[in-house]
GROMACS .gro file of C-alpha atoms in nm:
model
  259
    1UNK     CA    1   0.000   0.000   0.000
    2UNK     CA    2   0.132   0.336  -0.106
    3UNK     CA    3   0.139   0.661   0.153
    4UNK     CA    4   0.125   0.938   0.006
    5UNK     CA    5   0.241   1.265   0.275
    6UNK     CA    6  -0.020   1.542   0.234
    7UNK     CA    7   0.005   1.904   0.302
    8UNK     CA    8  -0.296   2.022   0.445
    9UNK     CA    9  -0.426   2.363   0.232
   10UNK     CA   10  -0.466   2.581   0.518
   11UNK     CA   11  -0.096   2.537   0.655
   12UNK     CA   12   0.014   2.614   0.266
   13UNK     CA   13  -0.236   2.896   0.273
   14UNK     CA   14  -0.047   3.005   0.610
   15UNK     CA   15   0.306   2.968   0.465
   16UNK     CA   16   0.201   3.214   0.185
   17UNK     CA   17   0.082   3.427   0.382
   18UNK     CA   18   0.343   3.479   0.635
   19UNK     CA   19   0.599   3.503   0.305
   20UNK     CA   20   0.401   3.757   0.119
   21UNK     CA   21   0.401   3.907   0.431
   22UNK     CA   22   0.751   3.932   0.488
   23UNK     CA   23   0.877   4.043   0.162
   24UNK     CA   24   0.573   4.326   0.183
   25UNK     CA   25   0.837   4.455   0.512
   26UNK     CA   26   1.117   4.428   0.359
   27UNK     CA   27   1.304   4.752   0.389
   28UNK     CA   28   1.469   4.939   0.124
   29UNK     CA   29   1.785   5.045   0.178
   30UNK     CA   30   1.910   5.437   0.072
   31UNK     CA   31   2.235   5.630  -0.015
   32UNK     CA   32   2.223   6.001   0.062
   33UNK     CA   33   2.504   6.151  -0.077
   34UNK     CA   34   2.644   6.521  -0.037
   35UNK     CA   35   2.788   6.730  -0.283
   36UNK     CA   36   2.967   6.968  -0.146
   37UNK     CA   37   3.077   7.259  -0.443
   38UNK     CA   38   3.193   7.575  -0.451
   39UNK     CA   39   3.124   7.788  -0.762
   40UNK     CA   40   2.893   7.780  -1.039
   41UNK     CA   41   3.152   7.585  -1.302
   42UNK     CA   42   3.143   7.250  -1.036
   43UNK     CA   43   2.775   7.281  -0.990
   44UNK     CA   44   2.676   7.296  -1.375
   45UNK     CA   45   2.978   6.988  -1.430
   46UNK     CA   46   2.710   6.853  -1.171
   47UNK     CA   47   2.413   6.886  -1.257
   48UNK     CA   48   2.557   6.778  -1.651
   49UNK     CA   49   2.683   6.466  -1.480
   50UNK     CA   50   2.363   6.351  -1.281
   51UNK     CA   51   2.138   6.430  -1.530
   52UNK     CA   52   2.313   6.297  -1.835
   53UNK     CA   53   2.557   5.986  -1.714
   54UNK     CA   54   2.408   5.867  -1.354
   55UNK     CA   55   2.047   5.899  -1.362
   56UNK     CA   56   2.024   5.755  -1.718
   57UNK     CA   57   2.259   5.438  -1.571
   58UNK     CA   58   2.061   5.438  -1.268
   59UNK     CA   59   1.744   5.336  -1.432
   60UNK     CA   60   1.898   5.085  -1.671
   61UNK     CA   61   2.053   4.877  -1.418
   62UNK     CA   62   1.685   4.903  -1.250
   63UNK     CA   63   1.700   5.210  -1.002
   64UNK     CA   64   1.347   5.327  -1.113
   65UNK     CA   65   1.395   5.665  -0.935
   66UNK     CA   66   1.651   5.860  -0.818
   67UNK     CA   67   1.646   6.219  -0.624
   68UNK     CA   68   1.811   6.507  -0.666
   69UNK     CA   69   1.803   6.873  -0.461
   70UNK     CA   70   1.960   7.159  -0.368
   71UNK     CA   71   1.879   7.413  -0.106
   72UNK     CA   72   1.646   7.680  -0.161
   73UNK     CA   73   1.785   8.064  -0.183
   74UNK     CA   74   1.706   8.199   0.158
   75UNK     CA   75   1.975   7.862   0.298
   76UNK     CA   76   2.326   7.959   0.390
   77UNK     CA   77   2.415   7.636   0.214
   78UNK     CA   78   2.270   7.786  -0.129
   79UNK     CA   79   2.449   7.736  -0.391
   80UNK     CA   80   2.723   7.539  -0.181
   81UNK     CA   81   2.544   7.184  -0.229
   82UNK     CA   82   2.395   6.940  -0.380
   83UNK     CA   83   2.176   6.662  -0.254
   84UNK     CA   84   2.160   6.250  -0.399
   85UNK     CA   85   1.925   6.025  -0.298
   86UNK     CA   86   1.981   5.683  -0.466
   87UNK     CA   87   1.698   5.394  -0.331
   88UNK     CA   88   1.794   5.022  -0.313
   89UNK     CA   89   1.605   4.735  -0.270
   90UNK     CA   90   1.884   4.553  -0.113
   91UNK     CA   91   2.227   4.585   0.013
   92UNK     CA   92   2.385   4.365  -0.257
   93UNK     CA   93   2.225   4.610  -0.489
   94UNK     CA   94   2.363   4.907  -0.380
   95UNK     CA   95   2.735   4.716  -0.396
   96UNK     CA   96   2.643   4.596  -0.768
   97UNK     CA   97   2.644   4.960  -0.893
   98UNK     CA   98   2.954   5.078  -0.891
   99UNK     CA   99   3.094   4.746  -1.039
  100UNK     CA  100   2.812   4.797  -1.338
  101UNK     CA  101   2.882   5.171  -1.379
  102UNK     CA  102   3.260   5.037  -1.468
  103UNK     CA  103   3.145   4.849  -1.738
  104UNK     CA  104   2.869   5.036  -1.906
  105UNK     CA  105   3.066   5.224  -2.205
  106UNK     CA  106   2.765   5.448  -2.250
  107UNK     CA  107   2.759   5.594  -1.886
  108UNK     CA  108   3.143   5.641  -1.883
  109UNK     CA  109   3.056   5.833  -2.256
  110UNK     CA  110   2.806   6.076  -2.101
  111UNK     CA  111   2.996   6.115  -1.788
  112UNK     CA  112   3.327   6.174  -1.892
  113UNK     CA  113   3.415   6.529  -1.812
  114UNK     CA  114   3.281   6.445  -1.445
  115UNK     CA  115   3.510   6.133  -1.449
  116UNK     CA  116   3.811   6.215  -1.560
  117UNK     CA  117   3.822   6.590  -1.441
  118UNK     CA  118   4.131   6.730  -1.386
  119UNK     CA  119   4.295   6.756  -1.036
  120UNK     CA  120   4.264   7.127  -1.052
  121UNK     CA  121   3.926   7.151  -1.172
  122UNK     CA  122   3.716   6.881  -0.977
  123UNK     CA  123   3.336   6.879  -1.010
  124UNK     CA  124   3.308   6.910  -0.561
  125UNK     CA  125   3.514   6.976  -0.277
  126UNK     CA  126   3.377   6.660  -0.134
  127UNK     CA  127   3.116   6.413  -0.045
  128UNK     CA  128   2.950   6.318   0.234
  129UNK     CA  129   2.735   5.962   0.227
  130UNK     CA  130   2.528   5.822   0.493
  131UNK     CA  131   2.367   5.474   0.395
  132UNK     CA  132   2.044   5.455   0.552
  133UNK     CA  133   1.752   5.208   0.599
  134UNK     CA  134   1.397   5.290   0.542
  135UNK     CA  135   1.219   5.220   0.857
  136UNK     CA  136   0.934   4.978   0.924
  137UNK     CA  137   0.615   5.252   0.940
  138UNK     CA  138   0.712   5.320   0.593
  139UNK     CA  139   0.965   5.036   0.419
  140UNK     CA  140   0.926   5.162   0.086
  141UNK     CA  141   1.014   5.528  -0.076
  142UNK     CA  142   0.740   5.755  -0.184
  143UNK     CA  143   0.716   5.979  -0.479
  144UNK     CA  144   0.593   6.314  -0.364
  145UNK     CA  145   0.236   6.384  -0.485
  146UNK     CA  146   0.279   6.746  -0.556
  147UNK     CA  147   0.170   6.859  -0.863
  148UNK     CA  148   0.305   7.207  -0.897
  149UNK     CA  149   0.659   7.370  -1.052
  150UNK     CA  150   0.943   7.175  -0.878
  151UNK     CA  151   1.129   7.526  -0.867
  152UNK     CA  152   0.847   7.606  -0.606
  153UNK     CA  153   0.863   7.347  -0.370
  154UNK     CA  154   0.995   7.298  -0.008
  155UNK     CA  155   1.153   6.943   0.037
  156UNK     CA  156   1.248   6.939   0.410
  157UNK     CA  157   1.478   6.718   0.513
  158UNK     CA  158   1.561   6.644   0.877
  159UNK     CA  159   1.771   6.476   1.113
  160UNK     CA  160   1.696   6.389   1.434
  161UNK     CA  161   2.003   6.307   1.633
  162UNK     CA  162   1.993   6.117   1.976
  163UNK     CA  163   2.187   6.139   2.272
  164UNK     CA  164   2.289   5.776   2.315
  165UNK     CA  165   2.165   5.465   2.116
  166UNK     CA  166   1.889   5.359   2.371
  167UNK     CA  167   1.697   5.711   2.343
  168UNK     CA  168   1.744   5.716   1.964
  169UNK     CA  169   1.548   5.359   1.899
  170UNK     CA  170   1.330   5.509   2.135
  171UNK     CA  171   1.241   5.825   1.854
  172UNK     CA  172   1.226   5.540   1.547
  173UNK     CA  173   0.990   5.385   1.804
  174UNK     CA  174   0.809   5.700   1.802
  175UNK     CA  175   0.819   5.737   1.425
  176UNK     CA  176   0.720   5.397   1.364
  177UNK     CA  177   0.461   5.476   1.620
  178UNK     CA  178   0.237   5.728   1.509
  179UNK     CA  179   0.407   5.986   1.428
  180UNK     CA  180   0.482   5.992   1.071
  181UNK     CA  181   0.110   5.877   1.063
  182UNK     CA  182   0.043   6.281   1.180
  183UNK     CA  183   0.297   6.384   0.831
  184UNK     CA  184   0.025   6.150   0.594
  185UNK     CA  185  -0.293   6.303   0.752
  186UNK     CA  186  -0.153   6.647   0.679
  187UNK     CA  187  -0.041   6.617   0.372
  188UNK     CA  188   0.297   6.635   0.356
  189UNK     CA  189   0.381   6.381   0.161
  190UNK     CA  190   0.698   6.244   0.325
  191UNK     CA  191   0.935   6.026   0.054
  192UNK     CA  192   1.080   5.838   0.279
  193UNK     CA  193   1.155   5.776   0.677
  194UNK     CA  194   1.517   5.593   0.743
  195UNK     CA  195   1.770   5.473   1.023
  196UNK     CA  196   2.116   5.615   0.955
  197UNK     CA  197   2.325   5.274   0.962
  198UNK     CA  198   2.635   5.426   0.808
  199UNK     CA  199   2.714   5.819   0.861
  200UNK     CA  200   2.857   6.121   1.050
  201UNK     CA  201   2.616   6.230   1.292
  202UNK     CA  202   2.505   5.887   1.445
  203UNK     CA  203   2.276   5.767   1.589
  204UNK     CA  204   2.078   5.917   1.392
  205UNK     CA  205   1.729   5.883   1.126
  206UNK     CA  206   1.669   6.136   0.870
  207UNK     CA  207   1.344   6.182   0.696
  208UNK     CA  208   1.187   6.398   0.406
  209UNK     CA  209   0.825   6.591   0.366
  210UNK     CA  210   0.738   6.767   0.110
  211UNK     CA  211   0.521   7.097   0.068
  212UNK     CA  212   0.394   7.317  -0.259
  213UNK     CA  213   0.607   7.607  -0.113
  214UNK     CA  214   0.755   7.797   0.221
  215UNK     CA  215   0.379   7.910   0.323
  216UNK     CA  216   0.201   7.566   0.282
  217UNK     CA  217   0.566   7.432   0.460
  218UNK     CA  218   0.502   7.678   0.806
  219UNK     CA  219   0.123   7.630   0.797
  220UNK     CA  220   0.177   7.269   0.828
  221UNK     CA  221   0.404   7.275   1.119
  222UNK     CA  222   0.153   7.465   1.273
  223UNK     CA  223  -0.122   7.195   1.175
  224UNK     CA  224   0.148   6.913   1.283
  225UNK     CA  225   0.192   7.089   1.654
  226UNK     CA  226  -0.168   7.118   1.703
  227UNK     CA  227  -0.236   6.747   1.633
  228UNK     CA  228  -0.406   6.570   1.900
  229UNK     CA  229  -0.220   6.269   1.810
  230UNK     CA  230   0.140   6.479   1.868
  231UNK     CA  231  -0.032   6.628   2.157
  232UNK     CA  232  -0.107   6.253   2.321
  233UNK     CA  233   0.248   6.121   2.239
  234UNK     CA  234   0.514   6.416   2.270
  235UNK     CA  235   0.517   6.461   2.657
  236UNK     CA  236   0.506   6.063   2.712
  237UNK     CA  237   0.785   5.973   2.961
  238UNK     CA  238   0.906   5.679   2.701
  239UNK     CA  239   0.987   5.918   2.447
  240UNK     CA  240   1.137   6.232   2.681
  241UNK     CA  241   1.485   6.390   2.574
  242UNK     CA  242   1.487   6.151   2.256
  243UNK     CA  243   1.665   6.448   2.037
  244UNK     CA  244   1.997   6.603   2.117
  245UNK     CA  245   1.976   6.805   1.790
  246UNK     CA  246   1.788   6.853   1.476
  247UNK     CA  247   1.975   6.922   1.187
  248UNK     CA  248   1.682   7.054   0.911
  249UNK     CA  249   1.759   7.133   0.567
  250UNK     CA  250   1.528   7.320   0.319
  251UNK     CA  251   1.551   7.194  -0.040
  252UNK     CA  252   1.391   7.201  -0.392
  253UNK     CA  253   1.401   6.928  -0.672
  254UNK     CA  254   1.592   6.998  -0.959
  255UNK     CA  255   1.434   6.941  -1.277
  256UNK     CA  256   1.604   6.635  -1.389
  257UNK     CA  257   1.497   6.475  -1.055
  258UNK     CA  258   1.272   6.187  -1.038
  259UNK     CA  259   1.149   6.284  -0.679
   0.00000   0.00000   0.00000
């Protein structure tokens, strides 16, 4: 007589759904690199660069969308930087890049002057990266859902910096908590929330909203402090003296950005 093992449907039914599950939470991962220039020439080799070699690159070898911003006039950074954000689904894909970029004849065409500029007339003074990890309230990026001229725009980028390790989980908590909940309802349509794992300023996460322009920007901050949500949560012991410092920068898209 032949046995025959069978696999009762519901347990197959719960296998699926705890793996759809977990690959729904899987958490990108981000690079947000600094450009740090000095004069108009390095900024335009720049923005020739990003727009023409790595963007194009990026999205053949399957980045779908890539960021770029710079600060808006009324910064003292303006004109003095230049923001990349580069989302990866994994690790491993983040350390493919650079080996593809080597190899792909028609990115190292288009991006020549930026790659082999002289040692006397670089394209920066230097860059700053911080690898980051998207956090679990919101594992995936965003695309902003603002409609009007990207000149216009107020991308606000923060970082919240903790004292020691302990009291900065206890901010993600806080994110992850409800928070960045209070950013949806108002519209701000964040891009994306993230743990620094690799950076200068650590422990820290860094996060992005987004607003038609510096008016719509203050009024929701307003909005945001008057919250009854951020009202219930802010003056819990748990999350008391969670921020040492708060590093916020005020950006725009450029127009070759995807974000």
């Amino acid at each position: 007589m032949k046995v025959r093992n069978l696999i009762p449907l519901g347990f197959i039914a719960l296998c699926f759904l705890v793996s759809t599950n977990l690959f729904a939470q899987k958490r990108d991962f981000y690079e947000l690199r600094t450009y740090h220039i000095e004069n108009a020439e390095q900024e335009a080799m720049l923005d020739e660069y990003l727009a023409k070699a790595f963007i194009p690159a990026a999205h053949k070898h399957g980045i779908a969308k890539v960021g770029v911003f710079k600060p808006i006039a009324s910064q003292p950074n303006a004109g003095k930087a230049v923001y990349l954000f580069v989302p990866f689904k994994s690790m491993d894909e983040y350390l493919a890049l650079e080996g593809k970029l080597e190899k792909d004849q028609t990115y190292q065409t288009a991006g020549s002057a930026y790659i082999n500029a002289a040692y006397d007339k670089p394209p920066y003074k230097r860059i700053e990266t911080s690898i980051l990890q998207a956090m679990t309230g919101q594992p995936k990026f965003t695309e902003s859902e603002l409609t009007n001229a990207k000149k216009d725009r107020v991308y606000e980028l923060r970082s919240y910096e903790g004292p020691t390790e302990r009291l900065y989980k206890q901010k993600v908590k806080m994110f992850n908590s409800g928070e960045m909940d209070i950013f949806s309802r108002i519209n701000c349509s964040p891009i994306f929330y993230a743990e620094t794992i690799a950076g200068a300023n650590m422990p820290n996460l860094v996060y992005m909203t987004t607003h038609e322009n510096m008016e719509i920007r203050n009024e929701h901050w307003k909005v945001f402090g008057a919250d009854p949500a951020w009202a219930a949560m802010k003056d819990l012991p748990e999350y008391a003296n969670t921020v040492s410092r708060n590093d916020t920068k005020l950006l725009y898209p450029t127009e070759y950005s995807d974000l």
